[in-house]
Tab-separated table of C-alpha atoms in Angstrom:
chain	number	residue	atom	x	y	z
A	3	MET	CA	0.262	-0.010	0.176
A	4	LEU	CA	2.740	2.312	0.796
A	5	LYS	CA	4.752	1.801	-2.457
A	6	SER	CA	1.616	2.562	-4.622
A	7	VAL	CA	1.109	5.799	-2.471
A	8	VAL	CA	5.127	6.763	-3.567
A	9	ARG	CA	4.423	5.726	-6.747
A	10	ALA	CA	1.315	7.628	-7.614
A	11	VAL	CA	3.394	10.863	-5.776
A	12	GLY	CA	6.384	10.530	-7.787
A	13	ALA	CA	3.920	10.552	-11.011
A	14	ALA	CA	2.002	13.347	-10.120
A	15	VAL	CA	5.660	15.371	-9.565
A	16	ARG	CA	6.566	14.104	-13.103
A	17	LEU	CA	3.298	15.091	-14.640
A	18	SER	CA	3.499	18.396	-12.694
A	19	THR	CA	7.290	18.862	-13.869
A	20	ALA	CA	6.299	18.439	-17.452
A	21	THR	CA	3.506	20.685	-17.469
A	22	THR	CA	5.624	23.582	-16.682
A	23	SER	CA	8.482	22.647	-19.132
A	24	THR	CA	5.668	22.719	-21.869
A	25	ALA	CA	4.427	25.966	-20.612
A	26	ARG	CA	7.898	27.485	-20.571
A	27	ALA	CA	9.015	26.286	-24.059
A	28	LEU	CA	5.331	28.173	-25.923
A	29	PRO	CA	7.205	31.343	-25.762
A	30	LEU	CA	10.193	30.012	-27.901
A	31	SER	CA	8.254	29.061	-31.118
A	32	CYS	CA	6.034	31.627	-30.976
A	33	PRO	CA	7.155	34.456	-33.688
A	34	THR	CA	7.674	37.518	-32.488
A	35	LEU	CA	6.306	41.159	-33.561
A	36	ARG	CA	8.574	43.122	-35.855
A	37	SER	CA	8.461	46.653	-36.338
A	38	PRO	CA	7.405	48.009	-39.578
A	39	SER	CA	10.403	47.706	-42.487
A	40	SER	CA	12.027	50.803	-43.295
A	41	ALA	CA	10.466	52.427	-46.638
A	42	THR	CA	11.498	52.529	-50.089
A	43	ILE	CA	11.539	55.881	-51.598
A	44	ARG	CA	9.130	56.692	-54.365
A	45	PRO	CA	9.394	59.895	-56.255
A	46	PHE	CA	6.592	61.777	-56.816
A	47	THR	CA	5.986	62.323	-60.537
A	48	ARG	CA	4.557	66.075	-60.119
A	49	SER	CA	6.506	68.105	-57.396
A	50	LEU	CA	3.896	69.114	-58.549
A	51	TRP	CA	4.303	72.602	-60.193
A	52	MET	CA	7.680	72.384	-62.121
A	53	LEU	CA	8.448	69.362	-63.994
A	54	ASN	CA	11.743	69.658	-63.307
A	55	ASN	CA	11.055	69.053	-59.572
A	56	ASN	CA	11.663	65.663	-58.560
A	57	GLY	CA	9.276	65.983	-55.671
A	58	ALA	CA	10.363	66.786	-51.604
A	59	SER	CA	13.213	64.993	-50.071
A	60	SER	CA	11.097	63.021	-47.689
A	61	GLY	CA	9.606	60.810	-50.596
A	62	TYR	CA	9.006	57.168	-48.088
A	63	ARG	CA	6.283	54.822	-47.928
A	64	PRO	CA	5.804	51.543	-46.584
A	65	LYS	CA	5.473	48.557	-49.491
A	66	LEU	CA	1.731	48.032	-50.565
A	67	PHE	CA	1.479	44.255	-49.081
A	68	SER	CA	3.591	44.019	-46.457
A	69	SER	CA	3.719	40.954	-44.167
A	70	LYS	CA	4.782	43.149	-40.819
A	71	VAL	CA	2.386	43.977	-37.995
A	72	LEU	CA	1.442	47.901	-38.442
A	73	SER	CA	-0.046	49.064	-34.669
A	74	PRO	CA	-2.754	51.549	-35.276
A	75	SER	CA	-2.205	54.674	-33.133
A	76	VAL	CA	-3.687	55.080	-29.544
A	77	SER	CA	-3.263	58.751	-29.378
A	78	CYS	CA	-5.478	59.827	-31.653
A	79	GLY	CA	-9.638	59.842	-30.526
A	80	CYS	CA	-11.145	59.209	-34.245
A	81	GLY	CA	-10.762	55.729	-34.159
A	82	GLY	CA	-9.376	55.837	-37.471
A	83	LEU	CA	-6.332	53.756	-38.477
A	84	HIS	CA	-2.858	55.248	-38.271
A	85	THR	CA	0.039	53.627	-39.192
A	86	GLU	CA	3.885	54.530	-40.048
A	87	GLY	CA	3.123	54.691	-43.317
A	88	ASP	CA	0.664	57.491	-42.507
A	89	LYS	CA	3.089	59.213	-40.406
A	90	ALA	CA	5.603	59.472	-43.515
A	91	PHE	CA	2.934	60.061	-46.276
A	92	GLY	CA	1.965	63.273	-43.401
A	93	GLU	CA	5.618	64.280	-43.438
A	94	PHE	CA	5.881	64.119	-47.286
A	95	LEU	CA	2.536	66.304	-48.060
A	96	PHE	CA	4.162	68.991	-45.577
A	97	ASP	CA	7.119	69.591	-47.194
A	98	GLU	CA	4.996	69.268	-51.136
A	99	ILE	CA	2.553	72.070	-49.711
A	100	LYS	CA	5.788	73.845	-48.627
A	101	GLU	CA	7.251	73.714	-51.700
A	102	GLU	CA	4.156	74.283	-53.886
A	103	LYS	CA	3.515	77.872	-52.000
A	104	LYS	CA	6.752	78.274	-52.220
A	105	ILE	CA	6.933	78.811	-56.052
A	106	GLN	CA	3.170	79.518	-56.423
A	107	LYS	CA	3.037	83.523	-58.125
A	108	SER	CA	0.644	84.800	-56.352
A	109	LYS	CA	-2.162	84.027	-54.103
A	110	THR	CA	-4.852	86.488	-55.852
A	111	LEU	CA	-6.009	85.277	-58.989
A	112	PRO	CA	-4.796	87.412	-62.097
A	113	LYS	CA	-7.138	89.462	-63.637
A	114	MET	CA	-8.982	89.547	-66.948
A	115	SER	CA	-9.087	92.552	-69.110
A	116	GLY	CA	-11.581	93.799	-71.446
A	117	GLY	CA	-14.419	94.374	-68.372
A	118	TRP	CA	-14.514	90.375	-67.448
A	119	GLU	CA	-16.329	89.553	-64.488
A	120	LEU	CA	-15.319	86.633	-62.613
A	121	GLU	CA	-17.290	83.989	-60.374
A	122	MET	CA	-16.069	81.088	-59.288
A	123	ASN	CA	-17.362	77.625	-58.003
A	124	GLY	CA	-15.169	75.341	-57.129
A	125	THR	CA	-13.175	74.357	-59.789
A	126	GLU	CA	-15.809	75.739	-62.569
A	127	ALA	CA	-14.850	79.462	-63.616
A	128	LYS	CA	-17.644	81.860	-65.259
A	129	LEU	CA	-16.279	85.071	-66.708
A	130	THR	CA	-19.356	87.374	-67.813
A	131	ARG	CA	-19.293	90.238	-70.106
A	132	ASN	CA	-21.897	92.384	-71.914
A	133	VAL	CA	-21.610	94.420	-75.194
A	134	ALA	CA	-23.901	96.771	-76.731
A	135	GLY	CA	-27.497	94.724	-75.385
A	136	GLU	CA	-25.530	91.170	-75.569
A	137	LYS	CA	-24.338	88.877	-73.007
A	138	VAL	CA	-21.401	87.160	-73.298
A	139	THR	CA	-20.628	84.065	-71.127
A	140	VAL	CA	-17.236	81.950	-71.023
A	141	THR	CA	-17.412	78.886	-68.460
A	142	PHE	CA	-14.376	76.573	-68.142
A	143	ASN	CA	-13.648	73.996	-65.825
A	144	VAL	CA	-9.581	73.155	-65.000
A	145	ASN	CA	-10.413	69.440	-63.895
A	146	ASN	CA	-7.945	67.521	-66.457
A	147	SER	CA	-7.049	70.776	-68.132
A	148	ILE	CA	-3.365	69.739	-68.093
A	149	PRO	CA	-1.878	68.195	-70.915
A	150	PRO	CA	0.144	65.480	-70.692
A	151	ASN	CA	3.681	66.052	-71.394
A	152	PHE	CA	4.980	63.816	-73.998
A	153	GLU	CA	7.921	65.722	-75.904
A	154	GLU	CA	10.362	64.005	-78.291
A	155	GLU	CA	13.376	63.881	-75.842
A	156	ALA	CA	11.177	62.161	-73.336
A	157	GLU	CA	10.647	59.727	-75.580
A	158	GLN	CA	14.390	59.442	-76.721
A	159	GLY	CA	15.364	58.854	-73.288
A	160	GLN	CA	16.846	62.233	-73.001
A	161	GLN	CA	16.544	64.868	-69.833
A	162	LYS	CA	16.592	68.564	-70.466
A	163	PRO	CA	19.102	70.310	-67.925
A	164	ALA	CA	17.317	71.509	-64.513
A	165	GLY	CA	15.623	75.004	-64.963
A	166	GLU	CA	15.036	74.729	-68.309
A	167	GLU	CA	11.946	72.804	-68.207
A	168	PRO	CA	8.762	74.528	-69.083
A	169	GLU	CA	6.336	75.410	-66.363
A	170	ILE	CA	3.010	73.399	-66.387
A	171	VAL	CA	0.124	75.328	-67.910
A	172	SER	CA	-3.486	75.080	-67.812
A	173	THR	CA	-5.414	74.571	-71.234
A	174	PRO	CA	-8.813	73.856	-70.064
A	175	ASN	CA	-11.939	73.618	-72.856
A	176	PHE	CA	-13.768	76.456	-72.554
A	177	VAL	CA	-17.503	77.195	-73.654
A	178	VAL	CA	-18.767	80.744	-74.861
A	179	GLU	CA	-22.107	81.546	-74.576
A	180	VAL	CA	-23.482	84.763	-76.612
A	181	THR	CA	-27.325	86.196	-75.802
A	182	LYS	CA	-29.324	88.774	-77.499
A	183	GLN	CA	-31.654	90.446	-75.481
A	184	ALA	CA	-34.604	89.589	-77.554
A	185	ALA	CA	-33.234	86.319	-78.472
A	186	LYS	CA	-35.084	82.826	-76.741
A	187	HIS	CA	-31.810	80.834	-77.680
A	188	SER	CA	-28.231	81.450	-77.259
A	189	LEU	CA	-25.413	81.193	-79.579
A	190	VAL	CA	-22.948	78.284	-78.289
A	191	PHE	CA	-19.115	77.313	-79.008
A	192	ASP	CA	-17.353	74.935	-77.892
A	193	CYS	CA	-13.566	75.641	-77.945
A	194	HIS	CA	-10.337	74.501	-77.157
A	195	PHE	CA	-6.686	75.052	-76.963
A	196	PRO	CA	-5.167	72.613	-80.162
A	197	GLU	CA	-1.629	71.316	-79.711
A	198	ASP	CA	-0.606	73.447	-82.562
A	199	GLU	CA	-1.301	76.854	-83.491
A	200	ILE	CA	-3.414	77.344	-86.611
A	201	SER	CA	-2.841	79.458	-89.149
A	202	HIS	CA	-5.279	79.915	-91.932
A	203	GLY	CA	-2.855	81.824	-94.666
A	204	GLU	CA	0.360	83.846	-94.916
A	205	GLY	CA	0.802	87.219	-93.124
A	206	GLU	CA	-2.103	86.136	-90.881
A	207	GLU	CA	-2.263	85.760	-87.323
A	208	SER	CA	-2.285	81.971	-85.721
A	209	ASP	CA	-5.234	81.420	-83.725
A	210	ILE	CA	-4.007	79.533	-80.010
A	211	PHE	CA	-7.730	78.347	-79.520
A	212	ALA	CA	-9.979	76.507	-82.108
A	213	ILE	CA	-13.902	76.399	-82.128
A	214	ARG	CA	-14.843	72.799	-81.941
A	215	GLU	CA	-18.530	72.758	-82.540
A	216	VAL	CA	-21.382	75.108	-82.635
A	217	SER	CA	-25.093	75.322	-81.509
A	218	PHE	CA	-28.067	77.370	-80.730
A	219	GLN	CA	-29.087	76.053	-77.151
A	220	PRO	CA	-31.848	77.320	-74.906
A	221	GLU	CA	-30.817	80.531	-72.619
A	222	GLY	CA	-29.810	79.708	-69.525
A	223	ASP	CA	-29.548	76.155	-69.530
A	224	THR	CA	-26.123	74.557	-68.500
A	225	ASP	CA	-26.631	70.981	-70.148
A	226	TRP	CA	-25.675	71.243	-74.149
A	227	LYS	CA	-29.279	69.541	-75.475
A	228	GLU	CA	-28.244	66.678	-77.878
A	229	THR	CA	-31.277	67.458	-79.643
A	230	SER	CA	-30.261	70.728	-81.121
A	231	TYR	CA	-28.594	70.904	-84.506
A	232	THR	CA	-24.357	71.139	-83.272
A	233	LEU	CA	-22.060	72.132	-86.258
A	234	ASN	CA	-18.874	70.388	-86.102
A	235	THR	CA	-16.265	72.534	-87.537
A	236	ASP	CA	-13.967	69.466	-88.509
A	237	SER	CA	-15.389	69.532	-92.156
A	238	LEU	CA	-16.645	73.243	-92.343
A	239	ASP	CA	-15.531	75.762	-95.293
A	240	TRP	CA	-12.900	78.097	-93.667
A	241	ALA	CA	-14.584	81.347	-94.626
A	242	LEU	CA	-17.261	80.176	-92.879
A	243	TYR	CA	-15.197	79.460	-89.855
A	244	ASP	CA	-13.190	82.924	-89.949
A	245	HIS	CA	-16.296	84.710	-89.670
A	246	LEU	CA	-17.408	82.523	-86.748
A	247	MET	CA	-13.875	83.228	-85.386
A	248	ASP	CA	-14.062	87.332	-86.120
A	249	PHE	CA	-17.400	87.133	-84.247
A	250	LEU	CA	-16.309	85.891	-81.111
A	251	ALA	CA	-13.418	88.629	-81.902
A	252	ASP	CA	-15.755	91.205	-81.899
A	253	ARG	CA	-17.296	89.907	-78.730
A	254	GLY	CA	-13.688	90.057	-77.050
A	255	VAL	CA	-12.794	86.327	-77.488
A	256	ASP	CA	-9.449	86.608	-79.256
A	257	ASN	CA	-5.881	85.528	-78.830
A	258	THR	CA	-5.849	87.939	-76.310
A	259	PHE	CA	-8.272	86.791	-74.352
A	260	ALA	CA	-6.990	82.975	-74.698
A	261	ASP	CA	-3.871	83.919	-73.419
A	262	GLU	CA	-4.907	85.281	-70.459
A	263	LEU	CA	-7.621	82.645	-69.795
A	264	MET	CA	-4.644	80.076	-69.469
A	265	GLU	CA	-3.019	82.347	-67.138
A	266	LEU	CA	-6.105	82.202	-64.755
A	267	SER	CA	-6.783	78.759	-65.674
A	268	THR	CA	-3.413	77.994	-64.675
A	269	ALA	CA	-3.712	79.952	-61.430
A	270	VAL	CA	-7.067	78.800	-60.558
A	271	GLU	CA	-6.010	74.722	-60.958
A	272	HIS	CA	-2.321	75.349	-59.164
A	273	GLN	CA	-4.799	77.032	-56.146
A	274	GLU	CA	-7.007	74.299	-56.123
A	275	TYR	CA	-3.952	71.533	-56.388
A	276	ILE	CA	-2.946	73.326	-53.374
A	277	LYS	CA	-5.808	72.637	-51.511
A	278	PHE	CA	-6.314	69.193	-52.297
A	279	LEU	CA	-2.847	68.567	-50.737
A	280	GLU	CA	-3.810	70.192	-47.851
A	281	ASP	CA	-7.109	68.761	-47.365
A	282	LEU	CA	-5.401	65.266	-47.801
A	283	GLN	CA	-3.010	66.106	-45.411
A	284	GLY	CA	-5.805	66.919	-42.886
A	285	PHE	CA	-7.081	63.622	-44.054
A	286	VAL	CA	-4.117	61.502	-43.545
A	287	LYS	CA	-3.322	62.880	-40.393
A	288	CYS	CA	-6.975	63.290	-39.362
A	289	ASN	CA	-6.770	66.901	-38.059
């Protein structure tokens, strides 16, 4: 009987020792938490205003698909996720905004000559002018108004020296609406800036903008009605096209106007771009 008790006690001691050893061995098989890997350098393609600027110095971001653990910050009360990548992103945006404001020509928009009144609604601009009982309205939107930069040097793998790259210029499509007091319809011109200036003859001034379509539309309607006949100028007689261009020039829409419109649109686009970066920084930092 005594031997049985001793054997039972010995077995219990061995079982307790084995359990303790197993429990102590468990942490050795568990993976340890690792800090996020150092981010890779990512150049900012539009830094953001001058083509020769390769971005701010702090161009770091973590890899998209990372197996590392990114712990959210507990210092923010917004309840959103905050990672080391977000922190680096916010620092990058801070530098970019600083650089963009440094190269910004003016915080105020340039004024148009010829008595045009400007009205802004976000990215959309409206210019209005009254001429001898007629109302001329020009509207444009700066979204998608920066043309792609496909130059021969870039195609051949060549790069211009620093300081020789041209500035980014906004060249938006714009709509001209001419309204007469007694008319129920407005004559509407859909215009754009072609890649190459248009010249119709020797000794004539080249046009820096072109008419794409012409149509009569109900006065005050913001949407182009497809049920109204639209004249496309691609196959139009040059004499008729010249008269249409002269019609616009007599109402203040000429090369000088188009040049000033590009300057205004470029300034508006740059302002909106900086504002977008500031909003993006605030969203990332959750301010």
